CSV table of C-alpha atoms and ligand atoms in Angstrom, one decimal:
chain,number,residue,atom,x,y,z
A,1,UNK,CA,0.0,0.0,0.0
A,2,UNK,CA,1.0,3.6,-0.4
A,3,UNK,CA,0.9,5.4,2.9
A,4,UNK,CA,1.4,9.0,3.9
A,5,UNK,CA,2.2,10.0,7.4
A,6,UNK,CA,1.7,13.7,8.4
A,7,UNK,CA,4.1,14.6,11.3
A,8,UNK,CA,7.5,13.3,12.1
A,9,UNK,CA,7.4,13.3,15.9
A,10,UNK,CA,8.1,10.0,17.7
A,11,UNK,CA,4.6,8.7,16.8
A,12,UNK,CA,4.8,9.6,13.1
A,13,UNK,CA,8.4,8.5,12.6
A,14,UNK,CA,8.0,5.2,14.5
A,15,UNK,CA,4.7,4.4,12.7
A,16,UNK,CA,6.2,5.3,9.3
A,17,UNK,CA,9.4,3.3,9.9
A,18,UNK,CA,7.5,0.3,11.1
A,19,UNK,CA,5.0,0.4,8.2
A,20,UNK,CA,8.0,0.6,5.8
A,21,UNK,CA,9.6,-2.3,7.6
A,22,UNK,CA,6.4,-4.3,7.0
A,23,UNK,CA,6.9,-3.7,3.2
A,24,UNK,CA,4.6,-0.7,2.7
A,25,UNK,CA,5.6,2.3,0.7
A,26,UNK,CA,5.6,5.3,3.1
A,27,UNK,CA,6.1,9.0,2.7
A,28,UNK,CA,6.5,11.2,5.7
A,29,UNK,CA,5.5,14.8,5.6
A,30,UNK,CA,6.5,17.6,7.9
A,31,UNK,CA,6.3,21.4,7.5
A,32,UNK,CA,9.6,21.6,9.4
A,33,UNK,CA,12.0,21.6,6.4
A,34,UNK,CA,15.1,21.4,8.6
A,35,UNK,CA,13.8,18.2,10.2
A,36,UNK,CA,12.9,16.8,6.7
A,37,UNK,CA,16.4,17.6,5.4
A,38,UNK,CA,18.0,16.0,8.5
A,39,UNK,CA,15.9,12.8,7.9
A,40,UNK,CA,16.8,12.8,4.2
A,41,UNK,CA,20.5,12.7,5.3
A,42,UNK,CA,19.7,9.7,7.4
A,43,UNK,CA,19.8,11.6,10.7
A,44,UNK,CA,17.1,10.8,13.3
A,45,UNK,CA,16.1,13.8,15.4
A,46,UNK,CA,14.7,11.8,18.3
A,47,UNK,CA,16.3,9.3,20.7
A,48,UNK,CA,14.3,6.1,20.2
A,49,UNK,CA,15.8,2.6,20.5
A,50,UNK,CA,15.8,0.8,17.1
A,51,UNK,CA,14.4,3.6,15.1
A,52,UNK,CA,17.6,4.7,13.4
A,53,UNK,CA,18.1,1.2,12.0
A,54,UNK,CA,14.5,0.9,10.8
A,55,UNK,CA,14.7,4.3,9.1
A,56,UNK,CA,18.0,3.3,7.4
A,57,UNK,CA,16.4,0.1,6.3
A,58,UNK,CA,13.3,1.9,4.9
A,59,UNK,CA,15.5,4.4,3.0
A,60,UNK,CA,17.8,1.6,1.7
A,61,UNK,CA,14.8,-0.3,0.3
A,62,UNK,CA,13.4,3.0,-1.0
A,63,UNK,CA,10.2,2.4,0.9
A,64,UNK,CA,10.6,5.4,3.2
A,65,UNK,CA,10.6,8.9,1.9
A,66,UNK,CA,10.6,12.4,3.6
A,67,UNK,CA,9.0,15.4,2.0
A,68,UNK,CA,8.0,18.9,3.2
A,69,UNK,CA,5.1,19.3,0.8
A,70,UNK,CA,2.0,17.3,1.6
A,71,UNK,CA,0.3,17.3,-1.9
A,72,UNK,CA,2.8,15.0,-3.5
A,73,UNK,CA,2.8,12.6,-0.5
A,74,UNK,CA,-1.0,12.1,-0.4
A,75,UNK,CA,-2.0,12.3,-4.0
A,76,UNK,CA,-1.6,8.6,-4.5
A,77,UNK,CA,-1.9,7.5,-0.9
A,78,UNK,CA,-4.3,4.7,0.1
A,79,UNK,CA,-4.1,5.7,3.7
A,80,UNK,CA,-3.1,9.1,5.2
A,81,UNK,CA,-2.1,9.0,8.9
A,82,UNK,CA,-2.4,12.2,10.9
A,83,UNK,CA,0.4,12.1,13.5
A,84,UNK,CA,0.9,15.7,14.3
A,85,UNK,CA,1.1,17.1,17.9
A,86,UNK,CA,-2.0,17.8,20.0
A,87,UNK,CA,-0.4,19.7,22.9
A,88,UNK,CA,-2.4,21.1,25.8
A,89,UNK,CA,-3.8,24.5,24.9
A,90,UNK,CA,-2.3,26.9,27.5
A,91,UNK,CA,-5.4,29.0,27.7
A,92,UNK,CA,-7.9,26.4,28.8
A,93,UNK,CA,-6.3,22.9,29.1
A,94,UNK,CA,-8.1,21.5,26.0
A,95,UNK,CA,-6.1,19.6,23.4
A,96,UNK,CA,-4.9,22.1,20.8
A,97,UNK,CA,-6.0,20.7,17.4
A,98,UNK,CA,-4.6,23.5,15.3
A,99,UNK,CA,-1.9,21.3,13.8
A,100,UNK,CA,-4.4,18.6,13.0
A,101,UNK,CA,-6.7,21.1,11.1
A,102,UNK,CA,-3.8,22.7,9.3
A,103,UNK,CA,-2.6,19.3,8.2
A,104,UNK,CA,-6.0,18.2,7.0
A,105,UNK,CA,-6.6,21.5,5.1
A,106,UNK,CA,-3.2,21.1,3.5
A,107,UNK,CA,-3.9,17.6,2.1
A,108,UNK,CA,-7.6,17.6,1.5
A,109,UNK,CA,-7.4,19.1,-2.1
A,110,UNK,CA,-4.9,16.4,-3.1
A,111,UNK,CA,-6.5,13.3,-1.6
A,112,UNK,CA,-7.3,10.6,-4.2
A,113,UNK,CA,-10.7,8.9,-4.3
A,114,UNK,CA,-11.1,6.1,-1.8
A,115,UNK,CA,-8.4,7.4,0.5
A,116,UNK,CA,-8.7,6.6,4.2
A,117,UNK,CA,-7.6,9.5,6.5
A,118,UNK,CA,-6.6,8.1,9.9
A,119,UNK,CA,-6.1,10.1,13.1
A,120,UNK,CA,-3.1,8.5,15.0
A,121,UNK,CA,-2.6,11.6,17.1
A,122,UNK,CA,-4.4,11.6,20.4
A,123,UNK,CA,-7.5,13.7,19.7
A,124,UNK,CA,-10.7,14.4,21.8
A,125,UNK,CA,-13.8,12.4,21.1
A,126,UNK,CA,-15.6,13.6,18.0
A,127,UNK,CA,-12.5,14.9,16.2
A,128,UNK,CA,-12.8,12.3,13.4
A,129,UNK,CA,-16.3,13.6,12.7
A,130,UNK,CA,-15.0,17.2,12.5
A,131,UNK,CA,-12.2,16.1,10.1
A,132,UNK,CA,-14.8,14.4,8.0
A,133,UNK,CA,-16.9,17.6,7.8
A,134,UNK,CA,-13.8,19.6,7.0
A,135,UNK,CA,-12.7,17.4,4.1
A,136,UNK,CA,-16.3,17.2,2.8
A,137,UNK,CA,-16.5,21.0,2.7
A,138,UNK,CA,-13.2,21.3,0.8
A,139,UNK,CA,-13.9,18.3,-1.6
A,140,UNK,CA,-17.7,17.8,-1.8
A,141,UNK,CA,-17.4,15.1,-4.5
A,142,UNK,CA,-14.5,13.2,-3.1
A,143,UNK,CA,-15.1,9.6,-1.9
A,144,UNK,CA,-13.1,9.1,1.3
A,145,UNK,CA,-13.4,7.9,4.9
A,146,UNK,CA,-12.0,9.1,8.2
A,147,UNK,CA,-10.9,6.5,10.8
A,148,UNK,CA,-9.4,6.6,14.3
A,149,UNK,CA,-6.3,4.5,15.2
A,150,UNK,CA,-4.7,5.8,18.4
A,151,UNK,CA,-1.2,4.7,19.4
A,152,UNK,CA,-0.1,3.4,22.8
A,153,UNK,CA,3.6,3.8,22.3
A,154,UNK,CA,5.8,4.5,25.3
A,155,UNK,CA,8.8,6.8,24.8
A,156,UNK,CA,12.0,4.8,24.8
A,157,UNK,CA,10.0,1.6,23.9
A,158,UNK,CA,8.1,3.0,20.9
A,159,UNK,CA,9.4,0.7,18.2
A,160,UNK,CA,8.9,-2.4,20.4
A,161,UNK,CA,5.4,-1.2,21.4
A,162,UNK,CA,4.4,-0.6,17.8
A,163,UNK,CA,5.7,-4.0,16.5
A,164,UNK,CA,4.5,-6.0,19.5
A,165,UNK,CA,1.5,-4.1,20.9
A,166,UNK,CA,-0.9,-5.5,23.5
A,167,UNK,CA,-3.6,-4.4,21.1
A,168,UNK,CA,-4.4,-2.2,18.1
A,169,UNK,CA,-7.5,-0.1,18.3
A,170,UNK,CA,-9.3,0.9,15.1
A,171,UNK,CA,-12.3,3.1,15.0
A,172,UNK,CA,-14.2,3.0,11.6
A,173,UNK,CA,-17.6,3.7,10.1
A,174,UNK,CA,-17.4,1.1,7.3
A,175,UNK,CA,-16.2,-2.4,6.5
A,176,UNK,CA,-14.2,-0.9,3.6
A,177,UNK,CA,-12.0,1.1,6.0
A,178,UNK,CA,-11.8,-1.8,8.5
A,179,UNK,CA,-10.6,-4.2,5.8
A,180,UNK,CA,-7.9,-1.9,4.6
A,181,UNK,CA,-6.6,-1.2,8.1
A,182,UNK,CA,-6.7,-4.8,9.1
A,183,UNK,CA,-4.7,-5.7,6.0
A,184,UNK,CA,-2.1,-3.0,6.9
A,185,UNK,CA,-1.7,-4.2,10.5
A,186,UNK,CA,-1.6,-7.8,9.4
A,187,UNK,CA,1.4,-6.8,7.2
A,188,UNK,CA,3.1,-5.6,10.4
A,189,UNK,CA,2.5,-9.1,11.9
A,190,UNK,CA,-0.4,-8.2,14.1
A,191,UNK,CA,-3.1,-10.8,14.0
A,192,UNK,CA,-6.8,-10.0,14.1
A,193,UNK,CA,-7.1,-11.3,17.7
A,194,UNK,CA,-5.1,-8.3,18.9
A,195,UNK,CA,-7.1,-5.8,16.9
A,196,UNK,CA,-10.2,-4.2,18.5
A,197,UNK,CA,-12.5,-2.8,15.8
A,198,UNK,CA,-14.9,-0.3,17.1
A,199,UNK,CA,-16.6,3.0,16.2
A,200,UNK,CA,-14.5,6.2,15.9
A,201,UNK,CA,-15.7,7.9,19.1
A,202,UNK,CA,-15.0,4.8,21.2
A,203,UNK,CA,-11.6,4.5,19.7
A,204,UNK,CA,-10.8,8.2,20.5
A,205,UNK,CA,-11.9,7.8,24.1
A,206,UNK,CA,-10.1,4.5,24.6
A,207,UNK,CA,-6.8,6.4,24.3
A,208,UNK,CA,-7.7,9.0,26.9
A,209,UNK,CA,-9.3,6.5,29.2
A,210,UNK,CA,-6.3,4.1,29.1
A,211,UNK,CA,-3.7,6.9,29.8
A,212,UNK,CA,-6.0,8.4,32.4
A,213,UNK,CA,-6.3,5.0,34.2
A,214,UNK,CA,-2.5,4.3,34.1
A,215,UNK,CA,-1.9,7.8,35.5
A,216,UNK,CA,-4.5,7.1,38.2
A,217,UNK,CA,-2.7,3.8,39.1
A,218,UNK,CA,0.6,5.6,39.5
A,219,UNK,CA,-1.0,8.4,41.5
A,220,UNK,CA,-2.6,5.9,43.7
A,221,UNK,CA,0.6,3.9,44.5
A,222,UNK,CA,2.4,7.2,45.1
A,223,UNK,CA,-0.1,8.2,47.8
A,224,UNK,CA,0.0,4.7,49.3
A,225,UNK,CA,3.8,5.1,49.4
A,226,UNK,CA,3.4,8.3,51.4
A,227,UNK,CA,1.1,6.4,53.8
A,228,UNK,CA,3.7,3.7,54.1
A,229,UNK,CA,6.2,6.2,55.3
A,230,UNK,CA,3.8,7.3,58.0
A,231,UNK,CA,2.8,3.8,59.2
A,232,UNK,CA,6.3,2.2,58.7
A,233,UNK,CA,5.1,-0.2,56.0
A,234,UNK,CA,7.2,-1.1,53.0
A,235,UNK,CA,5.8,0.1,49.6
A,236,UNK,CA,7.8,-2.5,47.7
A,237,UNK,CA,6.0,-5.3,49.5
A,238,UNK,CA,2.6,-3.5,49.5
A,239,UNK,CA,2.8,-2.9,45.7
A,240,UNK,CA,3.9,-6.6,45.3
A,241,UNK,CA,1.0,-7.8,47.5
A,242,UNK,CA,-1.4,-5.7,45.5
A,243,UNK,CA,0.0,-6.5,42.1
A,244,UNK,CA,0.0,-10.3,42.5
A,245,UNK,CA,-3.8,-10.0,42.3
A,246,UNK,CA,-4.2,-10.4,38.5
A,247,UNK,CA,-7.2,-8.0,38.6
A,248,UNK,CA,-4.6,-5.3,39.6
A,249,UNK,CA,-1.4,-6.5,38.0
A,250,UNK,CA,2.1,-5.3,39.1
A,251,UNK,CA,2.8,-2.9,36.3
A,252,UNK,CA,2.5,0.8,36.8
A,253,UNK,CA,2.7,0.3,40.6
A,254,UNK,CA,6.3,1.6,40.8
A,255,UNK,CA,6.2,4.6,43.2
A,256,UNK,CA,8.1,7.7,42.2
A,257,UNK,CA,8.3,11.5,42.3
A,258,UNK,CA,5.2,11.9,40.1
A,259,UNK,CA,4.4,11.1,36.5
A,260,UNK,CA,5.5,13.3,33.6
A,261,UNK,CA,6.0,12.9,29.9
A,262,UNK,CA,4.2,14.3,26.8
A,263,UNK,CA,1.1,12.2,27.4
A,264,UNK,CA,-0.2,11.3,30.8
A,265,UNK,CA,-0.5,15.0,32.1
A,266,UNK,CA,-1.8,16.2,28.7
A,267,UNK,CA,-4.3,13.4,28.2
A,268,UNK,CA,-5.5,13.6,31.8
A,269,UNK,CA,-6.1,17.3,31.5
A,270,UNK,CA,-7.9,16.8,28.1
A,271,UNK,CA,-10.1,14.1,29.7
A,272,UNK,CA,-11.0,16.5,32.5
A,273,UNK,CA,-12.0,19.1,29.9
A,274,UNK,CA,-14.0,16.6,27.9
A,275,UNK,CA,-15.8,15.7,31.1
A,276,UNK,CA,-16.6,19.4,31.8
A,277,UNK,CA,-17.7,20.1,28.3
A,278,UNK,CA,-20.1,17.1,28.3
A,279,UNK,CA,-21.4,17.4,31.9
A,280,UNK,CA,-19.7,14.2,32.9
A,281,UNK,CA,-17.1,15.5,35.4
A,282,UNK,CA,-14.0,13.4,35.6
A,283,UNK,CA,-13.5,14.1,39.3
A,284,UNK,CA,-11.0,11.2,40.0
A,285,UNK,CA,-8.9,12.4,37.1
A,286,UNK,CA,-8.9,16.0,38.4
A,287,UNK,CA,-7.7,14.7,41.8
A,288,UNK,CA,-5.0,12.6,40.3
A,289,UNK,CA,-3.6,15.6,38.4
A,290,UNK,CA,-3.7,17.8,41.5
A,291,UNK,CA,-2.1,15.1,43.6
A,292,UNK,CA,0.6,14.6,41.0
A,293,UNK,CA,1.4,18.3,40.6
A,294,UNK,CA,1.7,18.7,44.4
A,295,UNK,CA,3.9,15.6,44.6
A,296,UNK,CA,6.5,16.9,42.2
A,297,UNK,CA,6.9,20.0,44.4
A,298,UNK,CA,6.8,18.0,47.7
A,299,UNK,CA,9.9,16.1,46.7
A,300,UNK,CA,11.9,19.3,47.4
A,301,UNK,CA,10.5,19.3,51.0
A,302,UNK,CA,11.5,15.6,51.4
A,303,UNK,CA,15.0,16.4,50.3
A,304,UNK,CA,15.2,19.4,52.7
A,305,UNK,CA,14.0,17.3,55.6
A,306,UNK,CA,16.6,14.7,54.9
A,307,UNK,CA,19.3,17.4,54.7
A,308,UNK,CA,18.6,18.5,58.2
A,309,UNK,CA,15.5,20.7,57.6
A,310,UNK,CA,16.9,23.0,54.9
A,311,UNK,CA,18.9,22.9,51.6
A,312,UNK,CA,20.0,26.5,52.0
A,313,UNK,CA,23.7,26.6,51.1
A,314,UNK,CA,23.7,22.9,50.5
A,315,UNK,CA,25.0,21.3,47.3
A,316,UNK,CA,22.5,18.9,45.8
A,317,UNK,CA,23.4,16.7,42.9
A,318,UNK,CA,20.4,15.7,40.7
A,319,UNK,CA,21.0,12.5,38.7
A,320,UNK,CA,18.6,12.2,35.8
A,321,UNK,CA,16.6,15.1,34.3
A,322,UNK,CA,14.3,13.4,31.7
A,323,UNK,CA,10.8,12.4,32.7
A,324,UNK,CA,11.9,8.8,32.7
A,325,UNK,CA,14.9,6.7,31.6
A,326,UNK,CA,15.7,5.8,28.0
A,327,UNK,CA,14.4,9.0,26.4
A,328,UNK,CA,15.6,12.5,25.9
A,329,UNK,CA,12.1,13.9,26.5
A,330,UNK,CA,11.9,16.6,29.2
A,331,UNK,CA,8.2,17.4,28.9
A,332,UNK,CA,6.6,17.6,32.3
A,333,UNK,CA,9.7,16.1,33.8
A,334,UNK,CA,9.8,16.1,37.6
A,335,UNK,CA,13.3,17.7,37.5
A,336,UNK,CA,11.8,21.0,36.3
A,337,UNK,CA,9.6,21.9,39.3
A,338,UNK,CA,12.0,20.1,41.6
A,339,UNK,CA,15.0,22.1,40.5
A,340,UNK,CA,13.0,25.3,40.8
A,341,UNK,CA,11.8,24.5,44.3
A,342,UNK,CA,15.3,23.6,45.5
A,343,UNK,CA,16.8,26.8,44.1
A,344,UNK,CA,14.0,28.8,45.7
A,345,UNK,CA,14.9,27.1,49.0
A,346,UNK,CA,18.5,28.2,48.6
A,347,UNK,CA,20.0,25.0,47.3
A,348,UNK,CA,23.1,24.9,45.1
A,349,UNK,CA,22.2,22.5,42.2
A,350,UNK,CA,24.5,20.3,40.2
A,351,UNK,CA,22.8,18.2,37.5
A,352,UNK,CA,23.7,15.3,35.3
A,353,UNK,CA,21.6,13.5,32.7
A,354,UNK,CA,23.1,10.9,30.2
A,355,UNK,CA,21.3,12.5,27.2
A,356,UNK,CA,19.4,15.6,28.1
A,357,UNK,CA,21.8,18.1,29.7
A,358,UNK,CA,21.5,20.3,26.6
A,359,UNK,CA,17.7,20.1,26.4
A,360,UNK,CA,17.4,20.8,30.2
A,361,UNK,CA,19.3,24.1,30.0
A,362,UNK,CA,16.3,25.9,28.5
A,363,UNK,CA,13.9,24.4,31.1
A,364,UNK,CA,15.7,24.4,34.4
A,365,UNK,CA,16.6,27.6,36.4
A,366,UNK,CA,19.7,29.4,35.0
A,367,UNK,CA,21.9,28.8,38.0
A,368,UNK,CA,21.8,25.0,37.7
A,369,UNK,CA,25.3,23.7,36.9
A,370,UNK,CA,25.4,20.9,34.4
A,371,UNK,CA,28.0,18.2,34.7
A,372,UNK,CA,29.3,15.6,32.3
A,373,UNK,CA,29.4,12.7,34.8
A,374,UNK,CA,27.9,11.5,38.0
A,375,UNK,CA,31.3,11.9,39.7
A,376,UNK,CA,31.5,15.6,38.6
A,377,UNK,CA,27.9,16.2,39.9
A,378,UNK,CA,28.6,14.6,43.2
A,379,UNK,CA,31.8,16.6,43.9
A,380,UNK,CA,31.4,18.1,47.4
A,381,UNK,CA,27.7,17.4,47.3
A,382,UNK,CA,25.7,17.2,50.5
A,383,UNK,CA,23.3,14.8,48.9
A,384,UNK,CA,22.8,12.9,45.6
A,385,UNK,CA,19.2,12.6,44.4
A,386,UNK,CA,18.2,9.9,41.8
A,387,UNK,CA,15.4,11.7,39.9
A,388,UNK,CA,15.3,9.4,36.8
A,389,UNK,CA,16.0,5.7,36.8
A,390,UNK,CA,18.8,5.6,34.2
A,391,UNK,CA,20.5,2.1,34.3
A,392,UNK,CA,23.9,3.7,34.6
A,393,UNK,CA,23.0,5.0,38.1
A,394,UNK,CA,22.6,1.4,39.3
A,395,UNK,CA,26.1,0.7,38.1
A,396,UNK,CA,27.8,3.6,40.0
A,397,UNK,CA,30.8,2.7,42.1
A,398,UNK,CA,29.4,4.1,45.3
A,399,UNK,CA,32.5,3.5,47.4
A,400,UNK,CA,34.4,5.8,45.1
A,401,UNK,CA,31.6,8.2,44.8
A,402,UNK,CA,31.5,8.5,48.6
A,403,UNK,CA,35.0,9.9,48.7
A,404,UNK,CA,34.0,12.8,46.5
A,405,UNK,CA,31.0,13.9,48.5
A,406,UNK,CA,30.7,16.2,51.5
A,407,UNK,CA,28.2,13.9,53.2
A,408,UNK,CA,27.3,10.3,52.1
A,409,UNK,CA,23.5,10.8,51.5
A,410,UNK,CA,21.6,9.2,48.6
A,411,UNK,CA,18.0,10.1,48.1
A,412,UNK,CA,16.4,7.6,45.6
A,413,UNK,CA,13.1,9.1,44.3
A,414,UNK,CA,12.6,6.0,42.1
A,415,UNK,CA,13.4,3.2,44.6
A,416,UNK,CA,15.8,2.2,41.9
A,417,UNK,CA,19.1,1.5,43.7
A,418,UNK,CA,20.2,-1.6,45.7
A,419,UNK,CA,19.7,-0.3,49.2
A,420,UNK,CA,21.9,-2.9,50.9
A,421,UNK,CA,24.7,-2.3,48.4
A,422,UNK,CA,24.6,1.5,48.8
A,423,UNK,CA,24.5,1.2,52.6
A,424,UNK,CA,27.4,-1.3,52.5
A,425,UNK,CA,29.3,1.4,50.7
A,426,UNK,CA,28.8,3.8,53.5
A,427,UNK,CA,25.8,5.8,52.5
A,428,UNK,CA,22.7,6.9,54.3
A,429,UNK,CA,20.0,5.7,51.9
A,430,UNK,CA,16.6,7.3,51.6
A,431,UNK,CA,13.8,6.0,49.3
A,432,UNK,CA,10.1,6.5,48.6
A,433,UNK,CA,7.5,4.6,50.7
A,434,UNK,CA,9.3,3.4,53.8
A,435,UNK,CA,12.3,1.2,54.6
A,436,UNK,CA,13.1,-1.2,51.8
A,437,UNK,CA,15.2,-3.6,53.9
A,438,UNK,CA,13.5,-6.8,55.2
A,439,UNK,CA,11.6,-5.9,58.3
A,440,UNK,CA,12.6,-9.1,60.0
A,441,UNK,CA,16.3,-9.5,59.2
A,442,UNK,CA,16.1,-13.0,60.9
A,443,UNK,CA,13.5,-14.0,58.4
A,444,UNK,CA,14.8,-17.2,56.7
A,445,UNK,CA,15.5,-16.1,53.1
A,446,UNK,CA,12.9,-17.9,51.0
A,447,UNK,CA,14.4,-20.0,48.2
A,448,UNK,CA,13.7,-18.5,44.8
A,449,UNK,CA,11.1,-21.1,44.1
A,450,UNK,CA,9.1,-19.9,47.0
A,451,UNK,CA,8.9,-16.4,45.4
A,452,UNK,CA,6.9,-17.2,42.4
A,453,UNK,CA,5.4,-14.6,40.2
A,454,UNK,CA,2.9,-15.0,37.4
A,455,UNK,CA,4.2,-12.8,34.5
A,456,UNK,CA,1.9,-11.3,32.0
A,457,UNK,CA,2.1,-14.4,29.8
A,458,UNK,CA,1.2,-16.6,32.8
A,459,UNK,CA,4.7,-18.3,33.0
A,460,UNK,CA,5.8,-18.8,36.6
A,461,UNK,CA,9.2,-17.3,37.3
A,462,UNK,CA,10.9,-16.7,40.6
A,463,UNK,CA,11.8,-13.1,41.4
A,464,UNK,CA,13.6,-11.5,44.2
A,465,UNK,CA,12.5,-7.9,44.1
A,466,UNK,CA,9.6,-5.8,42.7
A,467,UNK,CA,12.0,-4.3,40.2
A,468,UNK,CA,13.0,-7.7,39.0
A,469,UNK,CA,9.3,-8.7,38.9
A,470,UNK,CA,8.4,-5.6,36.9
A,471,UNK,CA,11.3,-6.3,34.5
A,472,UNK,CA,10.0,-9.8,34.2
A,473,UNK,CA,6.6,-8.5,33.4
A,474,UNK,CA,7.8,-5.9,30.9
B,501,UDX,C1,2.6,6.7,28.2
B,501,UDX,C2,1.8,5.5,28.0
B,501,UDX,O1,2.4,4.4,28.7
B,501,UDX,C3,1.7,5.1,26.5
B,501,UDX,O2,0.9,4.0,26.3
B,501,UDX,C4,1.1,6.3,25.7
B,501,UDX,O3,1.1,6.1,24.4
B,501,UDX,C5,2.0,7.6,26.0
B,501,UDX,O4,2.1,7.8,27.4
B,501,UDX,P1,5.1,7.4,28.2
B,501,UDX,O5,4.6,8.7,28.7
B,501,UDX,O6,6.1,7.4,27.2
B,501,UDX,O7,3.9,6.5,27.8
B,501,UDX,O8,5.9,6.7,29.5
B,501,UDX,P2,5.5,5.7,30.6
B,501,UDX,O9,6.6,4.7,30.6
B,501,UDX,O10,4.1,5.2,30.5
B,501,UDX,O11,5.7,6.6,32.0
B,501,UDX,C6,4.8,7.8,32.1
B,501,UDX,C7,5.2,8.4,33.4
B,501,UDX,O12,4.8,7.6,34.5
B,501,UDX,C8,6.7,8.6,33.6
B,501,UDX,O13,7.0,9.8,34.3
B,501,UDX,C9,7.2,7.5,34.5
B,501,UDX,O14,8.3,7.8,35.3
B,501,UDX,C10,5.9,7.3,35.4
B,501,UDX,N1,5.7,6.0,35.9
B,501,UDX,C11,5.5,4.9,35.1
B,501,UDX,C12,5.7,5.8,37.3
B,501,UDX,O15,6.0,6.7,38.1
B,501,UDX,N2,5.5,4.5,37.8
B,501,UDX,C13,5.3,3.5,37.0
B,501,UDX,O16,5.1,2.4,37.5
B,501,UDX,C14,5.2,3.7,35.6
């Protein structure tokens, strides 16, 4: 099939590269000519595992092209995917659809008869109907259809999530569109059993409801973690005890400093707005958002309390600035409000991120000093704070690190490090959600076989810790 993809962000690029990998002929369009010329030179502007190779393969087989003018791309396209940004509108929190409408207006006159226009961007319920009206007004005689096909890609895992999804959701109004999209996804290797065919509005809402629920799950475990600290319980075991109930599941029960990223906050806000607009208030979603925003700021108070009540004049090393590991995305990253709060409280901030130091400079307060290594950031530090769970932080030589610091304090906002190891190396270790060491040190260590865990494909594997269990389930 001939496919056009409008928008070369991580959704558009990953979708295009994977469709080309599946043998389709794909043309990507972006109005950002600099980005297109970069892509044409084989450079990939985003950090996404496996994407560079897929794009190189698509270009090598001449199945993947990049253009900055939409007309040529869509004039013989069987399917046109809209994968442009739908950021939160600053004025009122609604999803800003201006890029979607601009893209549709730019391609409508060039669409060929029988084309299916598909929204892959996250769009409020009813957007496909509006796009249909818009195209109908521009081309009254054209035979076409609009469908919804939201994506569920996680940054850092986008290629894997696209090629091996839990499910593909397709919202259509006719069997014709359904058949063509099923054929397309079958070419990607996704069998019909993992494809949910529904109407467009349900498809649009599934995306928001899924992200809203995942954000709610995280917000819930974060508040349970705070309670654990007050009642001297251990969040790792509480989360494990919850998650072994298959109705709950252990994924997205990892406590942290609050969720960020380009999707959860944006989609949760849009869901709240949809609820307001349609007199179906999403009160739980509102509360999750308020709780999450407050949590990000409260981490500064936690750090101050650990540093003797204040960070004034203290040097704090922030390890990890991106909103999560394995991405360079800083959108809604915890590090942004956290750095501001620590600076406001008089802290001296050193910061290190494996990939996003440059990107962070425009987002964090001016006085933050960026370092090129953990060691440099920890020099004379009163505390080191793990903000993002980059694997390299688990491999730090803490004994050596301790020599460089003014005081051996590690604050692990992701419960990511090996507490015993860090303590053996002479650190005071602080985590989220209560002590992580075994409450009863005398407890006979269970043999691995006594610590079974049902993974998502119902194999039984033994696992020692929640982190290992989550990794097993990933
Ligand atoms: C999310 C959805 O998972 C994905 O399906 C959707 O398409 C886009 O939004 P993404 O934002 O890339 O993906 O990252 P994700 O891994 O889901 O994490 C989102 C945020 O939640 C991050 O800040 C992460 O640190 C946090 N998180 C995630 C937790 O705090 N605890 C968890 O257990 C999982």
